[in-house]
CSV table of C-alpha atoms in Angstrom, one decimal:
chain,number,residue,atom,x,y,z
A,1,PRO,CA,62.6,70.9,-33.9
A,2,GLY,CA,59.6,71.8,-36.0
A,3,GLU,CA,57.1,70.9,-33.2
A,4,GLN,CA,55.6,73.8,-31.3
A,5,GLY,CA,54.5,73.8,-27.7
A,6,PRO,CA,55.8,71.6,-24.8
A,7,CYS,CA,53.4,68.8,-25.5
A,8,PRO,CA,52.0,68.1,-29.0
A,9,GLY,CA,48.3,67.9,-29.4
A,10,VAL,CA,46.0,65.3,-30.8
A,11,TRP,CA,46.1,64.4,-34.5
A,12,GLY,CA,42.6,63.6,-35.8
A,13,SER,CA,41.0,60.2,-35.1
A,14,GLN,CA,44.2,58.2,-35.4
A,15,GLY,CA,46.6,60.1,-33.2
A,16,ALA,CA,46.6,61.0,-29.6
A,17,ALA,CA,48.7,63.0,-27.1
A,18,LEU,CA,50.1,60.9,-24.3
A,19,GLY,CA,51.2,62.5,-21.1
A,20,ARG,CA,50.1,64.8,-18.3
A,21,SER,CA,47.2,67.3,-18.5
A,22,HIS,CA,48.0,70.9,-17.7
A,23,LEU,CA,46.5,72.9,-14.9
A,24,PRO,CA,45.3,76.5,-15.5
A,25,PRO,CA,47.9,79.3,-14.7
A,26,ALA,CA,46.2,80.0,-11.3
A,27,GLN,CA,43.8,77.8,-9.4
A,28,LYS,CA,42.0,78.7,-6.2
A,29,THR,CA,42.1,76.1,-3.5
A,30,ASP,CA,40.8,75.8,0.0
A,31,LEU,CA,43.9,75.5,2.1
A,32,SER,CA,43.1,75.2,5.9
A,33,GLY,CA,39.9,77.0,5.4
A,34,ASP,CA,41.6,80.2,4.2
A,35,ALA,CA,39.5,81.5,1.3
A,36,THR,CA,42.4,83.8,0.3
A,37,ALA,CA,44.7,81.0,-0.5
A,38,ALA,CA,45.6,80.3,-4.2
A,39,THR,CA,48.0,78.2,-6.2
A,40,ILE,CA,50.4,80.0,-8.5
A,41,ASN,CA,51.0,77.6,-11.4
A,42,HIS,CA,53.7,78.3,-14.1
A,43,SER,CA,54.2,74.7,-15.1
A,44,LEU,CA,53.6,75.5,-18.8
A,45,THR,CA,56.5,78.0,-18.7
A,46,LEU,CA,58.7,75.4,-17.0
A,47,LEU,CA,57.9,72.8,-19.7
A,48,GLN,CA,58.7,75.4,-22.3
A,49,ARG,CA,62.1,76.0,-20.7
A,50,LEU,CA,62.8,72.3,-20.6
A,51,GLN,CA,61.9,71.9,-24.2
A,52,GLU,CA,64.2,74.8,-25.1
A,53,LEU,CA,67.0,72.9,-23.3
A,54,LEU,CA,66.6,70.0,-25.6
A,55,GLN,CA,66.2,72.1,-28.8
A,56,ASN,CA,69.2,74.3,-28.2
A,57,GLY,CA,71.4,72.0,-26.2
A,58,ASN,CA,72.0,74.7,-23.5
A,59,GLY,CA,73.9,73.3,-20.6
A,60,SER,CA,74.1,69.8,-22.1
A,61,ASP,CA,76.3,67.4,-20.2
A,62,SER,CA,75.7,64.2,-22.3
A,63,VAL,CA,75.4,63.2,-25.9
A,64,LEU,CA,73.3,60.4,-27.4
A,65,ARG,CA,74.3,59.1,-30.9
A,66,VAL,CA,71.6,57.0,-32.5
A,67,ARG,CA,72.7,54.7,-35.3
A,68,THR,CA,70.8,52.3,-37.6
A,69,ALA,CA,72.2,49.5,-39.7
A,70,ALA,CA,70.7,51.1,-42.8
A,71,SER,CA,72.7,54.3,-42.4
A,72,ASP,CA,76.3,55.4,-41.8
A,73,GLU,CA,75.1,58.7,-40.2
A,74,ALA,CA,74.1,59.0,-36.6
A,75,LYS,CA,71.4,61.2,-35.2
A,76,VAL,CA,72.9,63.3,-32.4
A,77,PHE,CA,71.0,64.5,-29.3
A,78,HIS,CA,72.6,66.9,-26.8
A,79,THR,CA,70.9,66.0,-23.6
A,80,HIS,CA,71.0,66.4,-19.8
A,81,GLN,CA,71.8,63.5,-17.7
A,82,LEU,CA,69.6,64.5,-14.8
A,83,LEU,CA,66.4,64.7,-16.9
A,84,LEU,CA,67.1,61.4,-18.6
A,85,SER,CA,68.0,59.6,-15.4
A,86,LEU,CA,64.8,60.8,-13.7
A,87,GLN,CA,62.7,59.0,-16.2
A,88,SER,CA,64.9,56.0,-17.2
A,89,GLU,CA,67.1,53.8,-15.0
A,90,VAL,CA,68.6,52.5,-18.3
A,91,PHE,CA,69.9,56.0,-19.1
A,92,GLU,CA,71.0,56.5,-15.5
A,93,ASN,CA,73.2,53.4,-15.8
A,94,LEU,CA,74.5,54.2,-19.3
A,95,LEU,CA,75.5,57.8,-18.4
A,96,SER,CA,76.9,57.1,-14.9
A,97,ASN,CA,80.5,56.7,-16.2
A,98,GLN,CA,80.4,58.3,-19.7
A,99,SER,CA,79.0,61.4,-21.3
A,100,VAL,CA,78.8,60.1,-24.9
A,101,VAL,CA,76.7,57.0,-25.6
A,102,THR,CA,76.1,55.3,-29.0
A,103,LEU,CA,72.7,53.6,-29.3
A,104,HIS,CA,71.8,51.1,-32.0
A,105,GLU,CA,68.2,51.1,-33.1
A,106,PRO,CA,66.2,49.6,-36.0
A,107,PRO,CA,64.9,52.2,-38.5
A,108,GLU,CA,61.4,52.1,-37.0
A,109,THR,CA,62.4,53.1,-33.5
A,110,ALA,CA,65.2,55.4,-34.7
A,111,ALA,CA,62.6,57.4,-36.6
A,112,LEU,CA,60.7,58.1,-33.4
A,113,PHE,CA,63.7,58.7,-31.1
A,114,GLU,CA,63.3,62.5,-31.1
A,115,LYS,CA,59.7,62.1,-30.0
A,116,PHE,CA,60.8,59.7,-27.4
A,117,ILE,CA,63.5,62.0,-26.0
A,118,ARG,CA,61.0,64.9,-26.1
A,119,TYR,CA,58.7,62.9,-23.9
A,120,LEU,CA,61.5,62.6,-21.3
A,121,TYR,CA,61.7,66.4,-21.2
A,122,CYS,CA,58.1,67.5,-21.4
A,123,GLY,CA,56.1,64.5,-20.3
A,124,GLY,CA,53.9,64.4,-23.4
A,125,VAL,CA,54.2,62.9,-26.9
A,126,SER,CA,51.8,62.6,-29.9
A,127,ILE,CA,51.6,59.3,-31.8
A,128,LEU,CA,49.8,57.8,-34.8
A,129,LEU,CA,48.6,54.2,-35.3
A,130,HIS,CA,51.7,53.1,-37.1
A,131,GLN,CA,54.0,54.6,-34.4
A,132,ALA,CA,52.4,52.7,-31.5
A,133,ILE,CA,54.5,49.6,-31.6
A,134,PRO,CA,57.9,51.3,-32.1
A,135,MET,CA,57.1,53.8,-29.4
A,136,HIS,CA,56.1,51.0,-27.1
A,137,GLN,CA,59.4,49.2,-28.0
A,138,LEU,CA,61.4,52.3,-27.0
A,139,ALA,CA,59.5,52.7,-23.8
A,140,SER,CA,60.1,49.1,-22.9
A,141,LYS,CA,63.8,49.0,-23.9
A,142,TYR,CA,64.7,52.0,-21.8
A,143,ARG,CA,62.2,51.2,-19.0
A,144,VAL,CA,60.1,54.3,-19.2
A,145,TRP,CA,57.1,52.7,-17.6
A,146,GLY,CA,54.7,55.7,-17.7
A,147,LEU,CA,55.1,55.9,-21.5
A,148,GLN,CA,54.8,52.2,-21.9
A,149,ARG,CA,51.5,52.2,-20.1
A,150,GLY,CA,50.3,55.2,-22.0
A,151,VAL,CA,51.0,53.6,-25.4
A,152,ALA,CA,49.4,50.4,-24.3
A,153,ASP,CA,46.3,52.3,-23.3
A,154,TYR,CA,46.3,54.2,-26.6
A,155,MET,CA,46.3,50.9,-28.4
A,156,LYS,CA,43.4,49.5,-26.4
A,157,THR,CA,41.3,52.6,-27.2
A,158,HIS,CA,42.2,52.9,-30.9
A,159,LEU,CA,41.4,49.4,-32.1
A,160,ALA,CA,38.4,50.8,-34.1
A,161,SER,CA,40.5,53.4,-35.9
A,162,GLU,CA,40.6,53.0,-39.7
A,163,SER,CA,43.9,52.3,-41.3
A,164,SER,CA,44.8,51.3,-44.9
A,165,GLN,CA,46.4,48.0,-44.0
A,166,GLY,CA,44.7,47.3,-40.6
A,167,HIS,CA,46.5,47.3,-37.3
A,168,VAL,CA,44.7,45.2,-34.8
A,169,VAL,CA,46.2,41.9,-35.9
A,170,GLY,CA,49.7,43.3,-35.8
A,171,TRP,CA,49.0,44.7,-32.3
A,172,TYR,CA,47.8,41.3,-31.2
A,173,HIS,CA,50.9,39.6,-32.4
A,174,TYR,CA,53.1,42.3,-30.8
A,175,ALA,CA,51.2,41.8,-27.5
A,176,VAL,CA,51.9,38.1,-27.6
A,177,ARG,CA,55.6,38.7,-28.2
A,178,VAL,CA,56.0,41.2,-25.3
A,179,GLY,CA,53.7,39.2,-23.0
A,180,ASP,CA,51.1,42.0,-22.5
A,181,ALA,CA,48.1,39.8,-21.6
A,182,ALA,CA,45.7,42.7,-21.2
A,183,LEU,CA,46.4,44.1,-24.7
A,184,GLN,CA,46.3,40.6,-26.1
A,185,GLU,CA,42.9,39.9,-24.7
A,186,THR,CA,41.5,43.3,-25.8
A,187,CYS,CA,42.7,42.8,-29.3
A,188,LEU,CA,41.3,39.2,-29.4
A,189,GLN,CA,37.9,40.3,-28.2
A,190,PHE,CA,37.7,43.1,-30.7
A,191,LEU,CA,38.6,40.7,-33.5
A,192,ALA,CA,36.0,38.2,-32.4
A,193,TRP,CA,33.2,40.7,-32.2
A,194,ASN,CA,34.0,42.5,-35.4
A,195,LEU,CA,35.3,39.6,-37.5
A,196,SER,CA,33.4,40.3,-40.7
A,197,ALA,CA,35.2,43.6,-40.9
A,198,VAL,CA,38.6,41.8,-40.5
A,199,LEU,CA,37.8,39.0,-43.0
A,200,GLY,CA,37.5,41.5,-45.9
A,201,SER,CA,40.5,43.6,-45.0
A,202,ALA,CA,44.2,43.4,-45.9
A,203,GLU,CA,45.2,42.3,-42.4
A,204,TRP,CA,43.4,39.0,-42.7
A,205,GLY,CA,46.3,37.5,-44.6
A,206,SER,CA,48.7,38.4,-41.8
A,207,VAL,CA,46.8,36.4,-39.2
A,208,SER,CA,49.1,33.8,-37.7
A,209,VAL,CA,48.2,30.1,-37.4
A,210,GLU,CA,48.0,30.5,-33.6
A,211,LEU,CA,45.6,33.4,-33.8
A,212,LEU,CA,43.5,31.8,-36.5
A,213,LEU,CA,43.0,28.6,-34.4
A,214,LEU,CA,42.2,30.8,-31.3
A,215,LEU,CA,39.5,32.6,-33.3
A,216,LEU,CA,38.0,29.4,-34.8
A,217,GLU,CA,37.5,27.7,-31.4
A,218,ARG,CA,35.4,30.7,-30.1
A,219,SER,CA,31.6,30.6,-30.2
A,220,ASP,CA,31.3,34.4,-29.8
A,221,LEU,CA,32.6,35.3,-33.3
A,222,VAL,CA,30.3,37.8,-34.9
A,223,LEU,CA,29.9,37.3,-38.6
A,224,HIS,CA,27.2,36.8,-41.3
A,225,SER,CA,27.4,33.0,-41.4
A,226,GLU,CA,29.6,30.0,-41.1
A,227,LEU,CA,29.9,29.9,-44.8
A,228,GLU,CA,31.5,33.4,-44.7
A,229,LEU,CA,34.0,32.0,-42.2
A,230,TYR,CA,34.8,29.0,-44.4
A,231,THR,CA,35.3,31.2,-47.5
A,232,ALA,CA,37.7,33.4,-45.5
A,233,VAL,CA,39.6,30.4,-44.1
A,234,GLU,CA,39.8,28.9,-47.6
A,235,GLY,CA,41.4,32.2,-48.9
A,236,TRP,CA,43.9,32.2,-45.9
A,237,LEU,CA,44.9,28.6,-46.7
A,238,SER,CA,45.4,29.3,-50.4
A,239,ARG,CA,47.6,32.3,-49.6
A,240,ARG,CA,49.6,30.9,-46.8
A,241,GLN,CA,50.0,27.3,-48.0
A,242,PRO,CA,50.7,25.8,-44.5
A,243,GLU,CA,51.8,22.2,-43.9
A,244,ALA,CA,49.0,19.6,-44.3
A,245,PRO,CA,48.6,19.0,-40.5
A,246,VAL,CA,48.0,22.7,-39.9
A,247,ALA,CA,45.6,23.0,-42.8
A,248,GLU,CA,43.6,20.0,-41.6
A,249,ARG,CA,43.5,21.3,-38.1
A,250,VAL,CA,42.1,24.6,-39.3
A,251,LEU,CA,39.5,22.9,-41.6
A,252,ARG,CA,38.3,20.7,-38.8
A,253,ALA,CA,37.5,23.8,-36.7
A,254,ILE,CA,34.8,24.9,-39.2
A,255,ARG,CA,31.3,24.1,-37.8
A,256,TYR,CA,29.9,22.3,-40.9
A,257,PRO,CA,26.5,21.5,-39.4
A,258,MET,CA,25.9,25.2,-39.4
A,259,ILE,CA,26.2,25.3,-43.2
A,260,ALA,CA,23.1,24.3,-45.3
A,261,PRO,CA,23.4,21.0,-47.3
A,262,SER,CA,23.1,22.8,-50.6
A,263,GLN,CA,26.1,24.9,-49.7
A,264,LEU,CA,28.0,21.9,-48.5
A,265,PHE,CA,27.4,20.1,-51.8
A,266,ARG,CA,28.7,23.2,-53.6
A,267,LEU,CA,31.9,23.3,-51.5
A,268,GLN,CA,32.5,19.6,-52.1
A,269,ALA,CA,32.2,20.2,-55.9
A,270,GLN,CA,34.1,23.5,-56.2
A,271,SER,CA,36.5,24.1,-53.3
A,272,ALA,CA,40.0,23.2,-54.3
A,273,VAL,CA,41.2,23.4,-50.6
A,274,LEU,CA,38.4,21.0,-49.5
A,275,ALA,CA,39.3,18.6,-52.3
A,276,ARG,CA,43.0,18.7,-51.3
A,277,HIS,CA,42.2,17.8,-47.6
A,278,TYR,CA,38.9,16.0,-48.1
A,279,ALA,CA,40.1,12.8,-46.2
A,280,ALA,CA,40.8,14.9,-43.1
A,281,VAL,CA,37.3,16.3,-42.9
A,282,GLN,CA,35.2,13.6,-44.5
A,283,ASP,CA,33.8,12.4,-41.2
A,284,LEU,CA,32.7,15.9,-40.2
A,285,LEU,CA,31.0,16.4,-43.5
A,286,PHE,CA,29.2,13.1,-43.3
A,287,GLN,CA,28.1,13.9,-39.8
A,288,ALA,CA,26.8,17.3,-40.9
A,289,PHE,CA,24.7,15.7,-43.6
A,290,GLN,CA,23.3,13.3,-41.0
A,291,PHE,CA,22.5,16.3,-38.8
A,292,HIS,CA,20.5,17.9,-41.6
A,293,ALA,CA,18.7,14.7,-42.5
A,294,ALA,CA,17.2,13.8,-39.1
A,295,SER,CA,15.3,15.7,-36.5
A,296,PRO,CA,17.6,17.2,-33.8
A,297,LEU,CA,15.7,15.2,-31.2
A,298,HIS,CA,16.4,11.9,-33.0
A,299,PHE,CA,19.9,12.9,-33.9
A,300,ALA,CA,20.7,13.6,-30.3
A,301,LYS,CA,19.9,10.0,-29.3
A,302,TYR,CA,22.9,8.7,-31.3
A,303,PHE,CA,25.4,11.5,-31.3
A,304,ASP,CA,26.9,13.8,-28.7
A,305,VAL,CA,25.5,17.2,-29.5
A,306,ASN,CA,27.1,18.9,-26.5
A,307,CYS,CA,30.1,20.0,-28.4
A,308,SER,CA,31.2,23.1,-30.2
A,309,MET,CA,30.4,21.6,-33.7
A,310,PHE,CA,26.7,22.0,-33.0
A,311,LEU,CA,26.9,25.3,-31.2
A,312,PRO,CA,26.1,28.3,-33.4
A,313,ARG,CA,28.3,31.3,-33.4
A,314,ASN,CA,26.8,34.9,-33.5
A,315,TYR,CA,25.5,34.9,-37.0
A,316,LEU,CA,24.0,38.1,-38.4
A,317,ALA,CA,22.0,36.5,-41.2
A,318,PRO,CA,18.2,37.2,-40.9
A,319,SER,CA,17.3,33.6,-40.1
A,320,TRP,CA,19.2,33.9,-36.8
A,321,GLY,CA,17.9,37.1,-35.4
A,322,SER,CA,17.0,40.7,-36.0
A,323,GLN,CA,18.5,44.2,-35.7
A,324,TRP,CA,16.5,46.6,-33.4
A,325,VAL,CA,17.2,50.3,-33.5
A,326,ILE,CA,15.5,52.1,-30.5
A,327,ASN,CA,15.2,55.8,-31.0
A,328,ASN,CA,15.4,57.9,-27.8
A,329,PRO,CA,15.7,54.7,-25.7
A,330,ALA,CA,15.4,56.5,-22.3
A,331,ARG,CA,11.9,57.7,-23.1
A,332,ASP,CA,9.7,54.7,-22.2
A,333,ASP,CA,9.3,50.9,-22.6
A,334,ARG,CA,9.4,49.5,-26.1
A,335,SER,CA,8.5,46.2,-27.7
A,336,THR,CA,9.0,44.4,-30.9
A,337,SER,CA,8.8,40.9,-32.4
A,338,PHE,CA,10.6,39.0,-35.1
A,339,GLN,CA,10.9,35.4,-36.4
A,340,THR,CA,13.9,33.0,-36.6
A,341,GLN,CA,14.3,29.5,-37.9
A,342,LEU,CA,13.7,26.9,-35.3
A,343,GLY,CA,17.3,25.6,-35.7
A,344,PRO,CA,20.1,25.1,-38.3
A,345,SER,CA,19.0,21.6,-39.2
A,346,SER,CA,17.4,21.3,-42.7
A,347,HIS,CA,14.8,19.0,-41.1
A,348,ASP,CA,13.4,22.1,-39.4
A,349,ALA,CA,13.8,24.3,-42.4
A,350,GLY,CA,10.1,25.3,-42.6
A,351,LYS,CA,9.6,25.8,-38.9
A,352,ARG,CA,9.7,29.3,-37.6
A,353,VAL,CA,9.6,30.7,-34.1
A,354,THR,CA,8.2,34.1,-33.2
A,355,TRP,CA,9.9,36.1,-30.5
A,356,ASN,CA,8.5,38.9,-28.4
A,357,VAL,CA,11.0,41.4,-27.0
A,358,LEU,CA,10.4,44.0,-24.3
A,359,PHE,CA,12.9,46.8,-23.5
A,360,SER,CA,12.6,48.8,-20.4
A,361,PRO,CA,15.1,51.7,-19.9
A,362,ARG,CA,14.4,52.1,-16.1
A,363,TRP,CA,13.3,48.7,-14.8
A,364,LEU,CA,13.4,48.4,-11.0
A,365,PRO,CA,14.3,45.1,-9.3
A,366,VAL,CA,11.8,44.0,-6.6
A,367,SER,CA,14.2,45.1,-3.9
A,368,LEU,CA,14.0,48.7,-5.1
A,369,ARG,CA,10.3,48.9,-5.9
A,370,PRO,CA,8.1,51.3,-3.8
A,371,VAL,CA,6.8,50.0,-0.4
A,372,TYR,CA,4.2,51.4,1.9
A,373,SER,CA,5.5,53.3,4.8
A,374,ASP,CA,4.7,52.5,8.5
A,375,SER,CA,3.8,56.1,9.1
A,376,ALA,CA,0.2,57.1,9.9
A,377,SER,CA,-0.3,58.6,6.5
A,378,GLY,CA,0.6,55.3,4.8
A,379,ALA,CA,2.4,57.3,2.1
A,380,VAL,CA,4.3,55.4,-0.6
A,381,GLN,CA,8.1,55.9,-0.6
A,382,PRO,CA,8.8,57.1,-4.1
A,383,ALA,CA,11.3,55.1,-6.1
A,384,ARG,CA,14.0,57.2,-7.8
A,385,ILE,CA,14.3,57.0,-11.6
A,386,GLU,CA,18.0,56.7,-11.3
A,387,ASP,CA,17.7,53.5,-9.3
A,388,GLY,CA,16.3,51.8,-12.4
A,389,ARG,CA,18.4,50.0,-14.9
A,390,PRO,CA,17.9,48.9,-18.5
A,391,ARG,CA,16.3,45.4,-19.0
A,392,LEU,CA,15.6,43.3,-22.1
A,393,VAL,CA,13.2,40.3,-22.0
A,394,ILE,CA,13.0,37.9,-24.9
A,395,THR,CA,10.4,35.2,-24.9
A,396,PRO,CA,8.8,32.9,-27.6
A,397,ALA,CA,5.3,33.8,-28.6
A,398,MET,CA,4.1,30.3,-28.0
A,399,SER,CA,5.4,27.0,-26.7
A,400,SER,CA,5.9,24.1,-29.1
A,401,PRO,CA,6.7,20.3,-28.9
A,402,ASP,CA,9.5,21.2,-31.4
A,403,PHE,CA,11.3,22.8,-28.5
A,404,ALA,CA,12.0,19.4,-26.9
A,405,GLY,CA,15.7,18.8,-26.6
A,406,VAL,CA,16.6,22.4,-27.4
A,407,SER,CA,17.1,25.5,-25.3
A,408,PHE,CA,17.6,29.0,-26.8
A,409,GLN,CA,20.5,31.2,-25.9
A,410,LYS,CA,19.9,34.9,-26.6
A,411,THR,CA,22.8,37.1,-27.5
A,412,VAL,CA,22.4,40.8,-27.7
A,413,LEU,CA,25.1,42.8,-29.6
A,414,VAL,CA,25.4,46.6,-28.9
A,415,GLY,CA,26.7,48.7,-31.7
A,416,VAL,CA,28.6,51.9,-31.0
A,417,ARG,CA,30.2,54.5,-33.3
A,418,GLN,CA,34.0,54.6,-32.8
A,419,GLN,CA,36.3,56.6,-34.9
A,420,GLY,CA,33.5,57.1,-37.4
A,421,ARG,CA,32.7,53.3,-37.7
A,422,VAL,CA,29.8,51.3,-36.3
A,423,LEU,CA,31.3,48.4,-34.4
A,424,VAL,CA,30.2,45.8,-31.8
A,425,LYS,CA,31.5,46.9,-28.4
A,426,HIS,CA,29.4,44.8,-26.1
A,427,ALA,CA,27.8,41.4,-26.3
A,428,TYR,CA,25.5,39.9,-23.6
A,429,SER,CA,24.2,36.4,-23.5
A,430,PHE,CA,21.3,35.1,-21.4
A,431,HIS,CA,18.4,32.6,-21.4
A,432,GLN,CA,15.4,34.8,-21.2
A,433,SER,CA,16.1,38.2,-19.5
A,434,SER,CA,19.0,40.5,-19.2
A,435,GLU,CA,18.5,40.3,-15.4
A,436,GLU,CA,20.6,37.2,-15.7
A,437,VAL,CA,23.5,39.4,-16.7
A,438,ALA,CA,24.5,41.8,-14.0
A,439,ASP,CA,26.3,44.3,-16.2
A,440,PHE,CA,23.7,44.7,-19.0
A,441,LEU,CA,24.2,48.3,-20.2
A,442,ALA,CA,25.4,49.0,-16.7
A,443,HIS,CA,27.5,52.0,-17.9
A,444,ALA,CA,25.2,53.2,-20.6
A,445,ASP,CA,23.8,56.6,-19.6
A,446,LEU,CA,20.9,56.5,-22.0
A,447,GLN,CA,19.6,59.9,-20.7
A,448,LYS,CA,22.6,61.6,-22.4
A,449,ARG,CA,22.5,62.1,-26.1
A,450,THR,CA,26.3,62.0,-26.0
A,451,SER,CA,26.4,58.6,-24.5
A,452,GLU,CA,28.9,56.3,-26.3
A,453,TYR,CA,26.2,53.7,-26.4
A,454,LEU,CA,24.0,55.9,-28.6
A,455,ILE,CA,24.3,56.6,-32.3
A,456,ASP,CA,22.3,59.7,-33.3
A,457,ASN,CA,20.4,59.3,-30.0
A,458,SER,CA,19.4,55.7,-30.9
A,459,LEU,CA,20.4,52.4,-29.3
A,460,HIS,CA,21.5,49.9,-31.9
A,461,LEU,CA,20.9,46.3,-30.9
A,462,HIS,CA,21.2,43.1,-32.8
A,463,ILE,CA,19.4,40.1,-31.2
A,464,ILE,CA,20.6,36.6,-32.1
A,465,ILE,CA,18.8,33.4,-31.1
A,466,LYS,CA,21.1,30.4,-30.8
A,467,PRO,CA,19.5,27.0,-30.4
A,468,ILE,CA,21.5,24.8,-28.0
A,469,TYR,CA,20.9,21.1,-28.4
A,470,HIS,CA,21.0,18.6,-25.6
A,471,SER,CA,21.6,14.9,-25.6
A,472,LEU,CA,18.4,13.3,-24.1
A,473,ILE,CA,18.8,9.5,-24.4
A,474,LYS,CA,22.0,7.5,-24.9
A,475,VAL,CA,21.6,4.7,-27.4
A,476,LYS,CA,24.2,2.1,-28.1
A,477,LYS,CA,25.6,2.7,-31.6
């Protein structure tokens, strides 16, 4: 009661209607080639009648009494066994030998039970962010698989929605509990690519130990700097106060060589968390200072640099790359240039590398380029514009002996506007050209101003240059 129409509509940016779409009242079709054939569709009227059955209890042959531990009163629903059984085998079994069933639900799911039952009658339901988990719980408990899939899809497409307390971390933890691997991975990828937004939010404190360790071991985290990550981890440790082995494991996942020596000195002098667990990370800090004191080439002779400790994450600080906003990207080729530091080692602090970047919106591979015809006219077969695909090429402006022992991985982040927020939705990594990545902007229709890849008809890229060090010579320590 109180909701009009057989299937509620969409509520703003944080709510969505789940269920079937409705056909128009009459739709012409081609049946056996007879142009006079037409479909008479009164499904909306039928859905209205079904909803009236639930609202008024007409012809009810079963009763559901929903109780919660927090209340002595039960919510009563006069229902119809056939309609419930069609959607749920659980209800089919419960109502096979009795017409009155008492169900015990926690307050969160009990509050949504009317919406849940309405879905069984009309095939549609509207939900908000905070209702996703309890609705998914109801769908799972009563084995309403279509609703369960619909809620899971809703969660995957509403990770970017704004909420006062945050919701992605909670959805990840829920996905782990129920074993939804697809939702779990979608949440984890969103958190990794938009970590800075999470670090400053209320939900950072709710991150579990397991999730924190999973994030810390990833190299695709997108954030301003490793120091930002350490500061957030320090705050998490101060609030959660985990046992010493857990705290030490977390602190050892920080990539200290990616933090400047001056900042490391400050942490040693001022960080209470680091002072408390200094013995557990002393070797990593000492190695970090060694890394900053020697040239990477010399350092690589004595230490294994082929490990995550020396692999940069996706840092947004200016010394690691540059943002590039391409207005009307489908128009023509564009180029730009920018500078980065040679590497994170302080030994190379004064060395800069200039990078040239070329973007082509409709680049054609060799296999699709025009060829001369065998016809007498010798006409060129025209290549179709739609056969081209976006390409990005990033090369250093000049070679240098300083490049010995290091290769450069390029990571390109693509920003999109979702639910009113600009967030990272795609990240591509390659050595020199996006040709190495088969799906680079593969689904970006840059010709359309409404493409989800465009913000105000502009393509928002952030290019990150990540030096990857290699062990060249093994020397006995």
